[in-house]
XYZ file of C-alpha atoms in Angstrom:
230
model
C 0.012 -0.008 0.000
C 1.456 3.420 -0.966
C 1.541 6.358 1.406
C -0.920 8.198 -0.823
C -3.380 5.305 -0.722
C -3.082 5.022 3.022
C -3.638 8.748 3.485
C -6.685 8.620 1.241
C -8.167 5.676 3.112
C -7.598 7.497 6.376
C -9.361 10.478 4.925
C -12.339 8.360 3.961
C -12.517 7.002 7.507
C -12.301 10.497 8.920
C -14.985 11.751 6.565
C -17.307 8.882 7.366
C -16.842 9.622 11.050
C -17.773 13.269 10.438
C -20.875 12.216 8.509
C -21.905 9.906 11.312
C -21.540 12.788 13.783
C -23.828 14.946 11.557
C -26.600 12.324 11.628
C -29.854 13.935 12.716
C -32.874 11.708 13.453
C -35.278 14.516 12.424
C -33.456 14.994 9.139
C -33.556 11.281 8.511
C -37.317 11.187 9.144
C -37.875 13.960 6.619
C -35.545 12.398 4.057
C -37.154 8.975 4.372
C -40.496 10.467 3.346
C -38.839 11.242 0.004
C -37.187 7.840 -0.375
C -33.763 8.910 0.882
C -31.952 6.864 3.539
C -29.654 9.311 5.329
C -29.981 11.785 8.170
C -27.464 14.519 7.269
C -28.699 18.043 6.843
C -27.815 19.128 3.314
C -26.562 22.517 4.496
C -24.092 20.760 6.816
C -23.152 18.415 3.979
C -22.350 21.368 1.668
C -20.286 23.066 4.408
C -18.213 19.879 4.774
C -17.753 19.689 0.989
C -16.652 23.356 0.916
C -14.006 22.575 3.508
C -12.768 19.414 1.714
C -12.678 21.155 -1.702
C -12.312 19.174 -4.898
C -10.734 15.714 -4.417
C -11.503 13.297 -7.207
C -9.884 10.208 -5.702
C -11.647 10.860 -2.387
C -14.848 11.242 -4.296
C -14.490 7.825 -5.960
C -13.789 6.172 -2.611
C -16.695 7.842 -0.887
C -18.948 6.674 -3.718
C -17.714 3.115 -3.249
C -18.992 3.100 0.337
C -22.583 2.753 -0.884
C -23.638 5.211 1.840
C -26.082 7.826 0.606
C -24.677 10.728 2.587
C -21.157 9.797 1.514
C -22.301 9.593 -2.128
C -23.911 13.043 -1.983
C -20.626 14.375 -0.573
C -18.727 12.505 -3.292
C -20.781 14.359 -5.904
C -19.948 17.726 -4.289
C -16.177 17.154 -4.138
C -15.688 15.426 -7.512
C -14.467 16.794 -10.825
C -17.429 16.242 -13.123
C -15.341 16.240 -16.245
C -13.013 13.549 -14.932
C -15.470 10.682 -15.297
C -15.634 8.352 -18.280
C -18.902 7.490 -19.965
C -19.151 3.936 -18.652
C -18.201 5.044 -15.200
C -21.138 7.479 -15.110
C -23.474 4.836 -16.550
C -22.516 2.468 -13.733
C -22.858 5.175 -11.097
C -26.349 6.091 -12.239
C -27.427 2.434 -12.020
C -25.915 2.272 -8.542
C -27.660 5.378 -7.327
C -30.271 3.824 -5.116
C -32.001 6.906 -3.796
C -33.718 9.871 -5.439
C -31.452 12.586 -4.085
C -28.213 10.725 -5.096
C -29.756 10.117 -8.504
C -30.794 13.745 -9.011
C -27.539 15.203 -7.817
C -25.530 12.855 -10.007
C -27.476 13.883 -13.064
C -27.596 17.615 -12.326
C -24.151 18.259 -10.709
C -21.988 15.731 -12.631
C -23.523 14.317 -15.814
C -24.715 17.680 -17.142
C -21.115 18.998 -16.869
C -19.510 15.951 -18.510
C -18.453 15.631 -22.143
C -20.447 12.402 -22.464
C -23.681 14.029 -21.421
C -25.433 13.836 -24.785
C -24.340 10.321 -25.422
C -25.655 9.239 -22.055
C -28.902 11.202 -22.576
C -29.665 9.187 -25.698
C -28.735 5.860 -24.144
C -30.661 6.442 -20.917
C -33.705 7.827 -22.675
C -34.222 4.476 -24.369
C -33.312 2.302 -21.356
C -35.826 -0.274 -20.175
C -35.174 0.528 -16.522
C -37.681 3.379 -15.744
C -35.363 5.018 -13.173
C -32.527 5.061 -15.710
C -34.920 6.342 -18.349
C -35.996 9.152 -16.024
C -32.412 10.430 -16.101
C -32.588 10.496 -19.914
C -35.801 12.479 -19.702
C -34.224 14.862 -17.191
C -31.327 15.552 -19.534
C -33.779 15.987 -22.427
C -35.740 18.539 -20.400
C -32.468 20.428 -19.902
C -32.029 20.531 -23.679
C -35.656 21.604 -24.207
C -34.888 24.665 -22.099
C -31.309 25.475 -23.141
C -30.419 23.766 -26.425
C -33.565 22.646 -28.228
C -31.952 22.618 -31.669
C -32.104 19.128 -33.124
C -34.805 17.874 -30.721
C -38.045 16.543 -32.084
C -40.389 18.379 -29.736
C -43.523 17.108 -31.459
C -42.210 13.571 -31.194
C -41.497 14.078 -27.501
C -45.048 15.216 -27.028
C -46.241 12.089 -28.890
C -44.337 9.860 -26.451
C -45.531 11.776 -23.419
C -49.166 11.632 -24.580
C -48.956 7.897 -25.165
C -46.897 6.748 -22.169
C -46.869 9.252 -19.294
C -50.224 8.302 -17.755
C -49.120 4.753 -16.928
C -45.420 5.335 -16.373
C -43.780 4.473 -13.018
C -43.559 7.362 -10.582
C -39.957 8.606 -11.214
C -40.310 8.306 -14.963
C -43.753 9.923 -14.906
C -42.406 12.865 -12.940
C -39.561 13.337 -15.380
C -41.814 13.119 -18.425
C -44.220 15.572 -16.848
C -41.339 18.036 -16.247
C -40.470 17.739 -19.971
C -44.042 18.358 -20.955
C -44.233 21.492 -18.811
C -40.845 22.715 -20.111
C -41.940 22.323 -23.716
C -45.102 24.331 -22.960
C -43.179 27.061 -21.138
C -40.308 27.516 -23.525
C -41.938 26.871 -26.890
C -45.030 28.930 -27.621
C -45.791 27.013 -30.809
C -46.316 23.829 -28.735
C -47.932 25.469 -25.708
C -51.544 24.734 -26.570
C -50.816 21.093 -27.265
C -48.772 20.699 -24.099
C -51.583 22.210 -22.103
C -54.155 19.936 -23.759
C -52.095 16.820 -23.048
C -51.783 17.779 -19.419
C -55.539 18.432 -19.130
C -56.439 15.156 -20.766
C -54.007 13.012 -18.761
C -54.591 14.721 -15.413
C -51.137 13.508 -14.190
C -50.192 15.120 -10.807
C -53.364 17.254 -10.781
C -53.972 16.383 -7.143
C -50.321 16.468 -6.034
C -50.117 18.108 -2.564
C -48.533 21.500 -3.168
C -47.359 23.754 -0.228
C -48.613 27.333 -0.110
C -46.606 29.732 -2.346
C -45.373 26.826 -4.453
C -46.439 26.066 -8.053
C -48.315 22.875 -8.696
C -46.519 20.269 -10.871
C -49.777 19.778 -12.798
C -48.585 20.761 -16.211
C -51.347 23.216 -17.249
C -51.028 25.085 -13.936
C -47.200 24.958 -14.112
C -47.087 26.217 -17.704
C -49.594 29.004 -17.058
C -47.792 30.263 -13.988
C -44.333 30.206 -15.507
C -45.463 31.919 -18.694
C -47.010 34.647 -16.512
C -43.909 35.040 -14.397
C -41.554 35.144 -17.321
C -43.894 37.227 -19.450
C -43.620 34.725 -22.297
C -47.110 35.180 -23.741
C -46.807 35.260 -27.510
């Protein structure tokens, strides 16, 4: 074992001890309602990541622990551009919990050179959780780089499949539907009509001062806020 490896392993042990000390039963209770299995406050986690700064090798070792809090920290201290395509594909399939999955996609994959290749592969994957990542990346393109996307074709798929899709995939498809309606006035009426017909997430409990994820309401409110009426 080299000195560097020993030092890194010690660092992992120290970091895991710090994460254990940050465990908060109340935070765990809240997180578990959303399918996450850790009890570390995300503000405290970000503060720890800020102190550790970027450490790619530490990030990989933290990820290998299979601990959700450690994996969230791994995402915050990694170098997103340092990962190879197959490595990211494996990591996504290993991401057991919603928060780890979402942070991996948003904080790492979106900044990686293989993002578009992975978007296409995941979009067509038979695993609905993996497919949801493909849809999330597609939604990003709908908003920021729609050139080359078949928006009408996406609406066709959403109209045919969203109603009966598993929860994570349904949520991602619904986000894409709303984003198309918000960003692309020429498809707004159709996006609204699809949302009205499918009624997906219409009764989703929405806190006061938050926008409902029901696509027609979401589209209408964001168009109003952004003054996008054509």
